[in-house]
One Martini backbone bead per residue (centre of mass of N, CA, C, O) as a GRO file, in nm:
protein
  192
    1MET     BB    1   8.581   7.249  10.031
    2ILE     BB    2   8.748   7.293   9.721
    3ARG     BB    3   8.631   7.431   9.419
    4ILE     BB    4   8.754   7.440   9.095
    5THR     BB    5   8.595   7.210   8.956
    6GLY     BB    6   8.400   6.947   8.881
    7GLU     BB    7   8.677   6.758   8.921
    8HIS     BB    8   8.802   6.962   9.147
    9HIS     BB    9   8.861   6.858   9.485
   10PHE     BB   10   8.948   6.990   9.817
   11ALA     BB   11   9.070   6.981  10.118
   12ILE     BB   12   9.135   7.227  10.336
   13ASP     BB   13   9.332   7.066  10.542
   14ARG     BB   14   9.517   6.985  10.257
   15THR     BB   15   9.571   7.291  10.214
   16LEU     BB   16   9.802   7.529  10.080
   17PHE     BB   17   9.850   7.870  10.164
   18VAL     BB   18  10.029   8.105   9.959
   19PHE     BB   19  10.229   8.382  10.068
   20ALA     BB   20  10.431   8.656  10.091
   21LEU     BB   21  10.219   8.823  10.268
   22ASP     BB   22  10.018   8.893  10.534
   23ALA     BB   23   9.850   9.123  10.395
   24GLU     BB   24   9.724   8.920  10.179
   25ALA     BB   25   9.569   8.737  10.403
   26GLY     BB   26   9.495   8.841  10.656
   27ASN     BB   27   9.229   8.690  10.850
   28VAL     BB   28   9.102   8.462  10.667
   29PHE     BB   29   9.371   8.244  10.708
   30ASN     BB   30   9.419   8.172  11.019
   31ASP     BB   31   9.256   7.869  10.998
   32LYS     BB   32   9.478   7.787  10.798
   33ASN     BB   33   9.711   7.664  10.578
   34LYS     BB   34   9.973   7.890  10.620
   35LEU     BB   35  10.215   8.060  10.401
   36ILE     BB   36  10.494   8.273  10.456
   37THR     BB   37  10.771   8.364  10.247
   38GLY     BB   38  10.819   8.620  10.120
   39ILE     BB   39  11.007   8.801   9.908
   40GLY     BB   40  11.066   8.625   9.632
   41LYS     BB   41  11.204   8.350   9.481
   42VAL     BB   42  11.383   8.232   9.705
   43ASN     BB   43  11.188   8.240   9.941
   44ALA     BB   44  10.962   8.076   9.810
   45ALA     BB   45  11.125   7.817   9.756
   46MET     BB   46  11.225   7.758  10.041
   47GLU     BB   47  10.951   7.751  10.200
   48LEU     BB   48  10.800   7.539  10.032
   49THR     BB   49  11.000   7.308  10.059
   50ARG     BB   50  10.984   7.284  10.364
   51GLU     BB   51  10.673   7.232  10.382
   52ILE     BB   52  10.663   6.972  10.214
   53HIS     BB   53  10.849   6.812  10.415
   54ARG     BB   54  10.660   6.847  10.667
   55ASN     BB   55  10.362   6.887  10.488
   56ARG     BB   56  10.207   6.735  10.252
   57PRO     BB   57  10.007   6.850  10.022
   58GLU     BB   58   9.729   6.829   9.789
   59LEU     BB   59   9.734   7.155   9.774
   60ILE     BB   60   9.841   7.451   9.602
   61VAL     BB   61   9.786   7.800   9.699
   62ASN     BB   62   9.838   8.095   9.527
   63LEU     BB   63   9.824   8.412   9.692
   64GLY     BB   64   9.811   8.750   9.546
   65SER     BB   65   9.970   9.018   9.432
   66ALA     BB   66   9.943   9.225   9.123
   67GLY     BB   67  10.034   9.333   8.810
   68SER     BB   68   9.843   9.515   8.539
   69ARG     BB   69   9.735   9.601   8.193
   70SER     BB   70   9.497   9.375   8.130
   71PHE     BB   71   9.388   9.425   8.417
   72ARG     BB   72   9.196   9.528   8.676
   73LYS     BB   73   9.154   9.664   8.955
   74GLY     BB   74   9.030   9.400   9.173
   75GLU     BB   75   9.100   9.163   9.012
   76VAL     BB   76   9.076   8.809   8.958
   77VAL     BB   77   9.340   8.587   8.853
   78CYS     BB   78   9.421   8.301   8.666
   79CYS     BB   79   9.721   8.119   8.677
   80THR     BB   80   9.881   7.877   8.428
   81LYS     BB   81  10.126   8.059   8.346
   82PHE     BB   82  10.498   8.085   8.347
   83ILE     BB   83  10.754   8.343   8.391
   84GLN     BB   84  11.095   8.438   8.387
   85ARG     BB   85  11.151   8.772   8.341
   86ASP     BB   86  11.480   8.761   8.442
   87MET     BB   87  11.541   8.546   8.215
   88ASP     BB   88  11.853   8.604   8.015
   89VAL     BB   89  12.034   8.379   7.771
   90ARG     BB   90  12.077   8.468   7.464
   91GLY     BB   91  12.395   8.499   7.450
   92LEU     BB   92  12.398   8.155   7.457
   93GLY     BB   93  12.127   8.055   7.278
   94PHE     BB   94  11.879   8.108   7.435
   95GLU     BB   95  11.578   8.160   7.529
   96LYS     BB   96  11.364   8.360   7.637
   97TYR     BB   97  11.326   8.252   7.980
   98GLU     BB   98  11.535   8.034   7.974
   99THR     BB   99  11.665   7.771   8.151
  100PRO     BB  100  11.951   7.641   8.139
  101LEU     BB  101  11.949   7.294   8.117
  102SER     BB  102  11.641   7.211   8.237
  103GLY     BB  103  11.392   7.127   8.030
  104ILE     BB  104  11.234   7.395   8.049
  105PRO     BB  105  11.026   7.590   7.929
  106PRO     BB  106  10.976   7.928   7.917
  107VAL     BB  107  10.676   7.821   7.954
  108LEU     BB  108  10.501   7.740   8.232
  109ASP     BB  109  10.251   7.472   8.234
  110TYR     BB  110  10.108   7.505   8.568
  111GLY     BB  111   9.762   7.491   8.629
  112LEU     BB  112   9.470   7.551   8.750
  113VAL     BB  113   9.133   7.605   8.665
  114LYS     BB  114   8.914   7.858   8.757
  115GLU     BB  115   8.606   7.896   8.752
  116GLY     BB  116   8.509   8.227   8.641
  117LEU     BB  117   8.802   8.313   8.555
  118PRO     BB  118   9.044   8.476   8.442
  119GLN     BB  119   9.334   8.441   8.237
  120GLY     BB  120   9.695   8.425   8.296
  121ILE     BB  121  10.029   8.543   8.258
  122CYS     BB  122  10.308   8.501   8.469
  123GLY     BB  123  10.562   8.737   8.561
  124THR     BB  124  10.856   8.653   8.725
  125GLY     BB  125  11.044   8.868   8.957
  126ASP     BB  126  11.318   9.063   9.118
  127SER     BB  127  11.090   9.301   9.065
  128PHE     BB  128  10.924   9.614   9.063
  129GLU     BB  129  10.702   9.698   8.834
  130MET     BB  130  10.667  10.041   8.654
  131ASN     BB  131  10.719   9.962   8.316
  132HIS     BB  132  10.510   9.789   8.171
  133ALA     BB  133  10.551   9.629   7.819
  134GLU     BB  134  10.511   9.342   7.808
  135THR     BB  135  10.350   9.064   7.607
  136ASP     BB  136  10.412   8.767   7.728
  137TYR     BB  137  10.272   8.897   7.982
  138THR     BB  138   9.987   9.001   8.211
  139ILE     BB  139  10.153   8.948   8.479
  140VAL     BB  140  10.308   9.070   8.788
  141ASP     BB  141  10.558   8.920   9.000
  142MET     BB  142  10.772   8.748   9.278
  143GLU     BB  143  10.673   8.402   9.315
  144ALA     BB  144  10.516   8.191   9.125
  145TYR     BB  145  10.717   8.025   8.958
  146PRO     BB  146  10.853   7.849   9.184
  147LEU     BB  147  10.590   7.731   9.290
  148ALA     BB  148  10.507   7.584   9.031
  149LEU     BB  149  10.765   7.417   8.994
  150ILE     BB  150  10.754   7.264   9.264
  151ALA     BB  151  10.477   7.140   9.226
  152MET     BB  152  10.545   6.985   8.970
  153LYS     BB  153  10.798   6.824   9.086
  154SER     BB  154  10.590   6.714   9.330
  155ASP     BB  155  10.304   6.641   9.227
  156ILE     BB  156  10.121   6.910   9.282
  157PRO     BB  157   9.863   7.079   9.281
  158PHE     BB  158   9.795   7.411   9.120
  159LEU     BB  159   9.692   7.736   9.243
  160CYS     BB  160   9.662   8.070   9.086
  161LEU     BB  161   9.584   8.380   9.251
  162LYS     BB  162   9.539   8.723   9.141
  163TYR     BB  163   9.546   9.043   9.272
  164ILE     BB  164   9.485   9.346   9.133
  165SER     BB  165   9.675   9.636   9.249
  166ASP     BB  166   9.804   9.721   8.965
  167ASP     BB  167   9.960   9.857   8.647
  168ALA     BB  168  10.276   9.861   8.636
  169GLY     BB  169  10.330  10.161   8.683
  170SER     BB  170  10.399  10.474   8.815
  171GLU     BB  171  10.159  10.403   9.054
  172ALA     BB  172  10.208  10.119   9.184
  173ALA     BB  173  10.300  10.166   9.477
  174ASP     BB  174  10.048  10.320   9.576
  175ASP     BB  175   9.835  10.111   9.493
  176TRP     BB  176   9.941   9.867   9.648
  177ALA     BB  177   9.919   9.980   9.942
  178VAL     BB  178   9.602   9.977   9.923
  179GLN     BB  179   9.513   9.696   9.777
  180VAL     BB  180   9.642   9.456   9.943
  181HIS     BB  181   9.409   9.457  10.176
  182LEU     BB  182   9.178   9.332   9.965
  183ALA     BB  183   9.253   9.040   9.880
  184SER     BB  184   9.134   8.839  10.094
  185GLU     BB  185   8.833   8.896  10.035
  186ALA     BB  186   8.837   8.807   9.741
  187PHE     BB  187   8.927   8.513   9.797
  188ASN     BB  188   8.696   8.433   9.985
  189LYS     BB  189   8.465   8.456   9.771
  190ILE     BB  190   8.591   8.233   9.574
  191LEU     BB  191   8.667   7.978   9.779
  192PHE     BB  192   8.415   7.984  10.027
   0.00000   0.00000   0.00000
């Protein structure tokens, strides 16, 4: 069983663990229902949708690396709110981050809270941020938003934990390359 809170418990064999890269999963998740989507919003959306149609899970857990200036390297943060940081249609009168005519607010609020972890707002976009200065979100990644959206639209509980691999600054690429391999062990300690 995975214990999220006192009220939320899920069977491990009915849980889908979603990663962008196998390096983020390490060997810890080899005996679990693991999905590697590839990098980016389109890959994440496509692969999760396929997997839900093949074998509908009771819980979707997105685990991966992310950058942040609000949290320190090596910390695991629970994301419960999500922003498409590269969605900007203000020129047509929509709010920043709002997907036009979708009926979804600019900040998607869909995610379970894991007890004992700090919470963050994840800004998802199809770019590796190295000059993060935005204050609307505290974490940057490249896959979580569509995963949360698909989980919400499929009425499947969603947990998103991000291992902070870098500060989304000028050294982000070098830091990420080293830190990404430590993520799976950090997730293992928290979940099992």
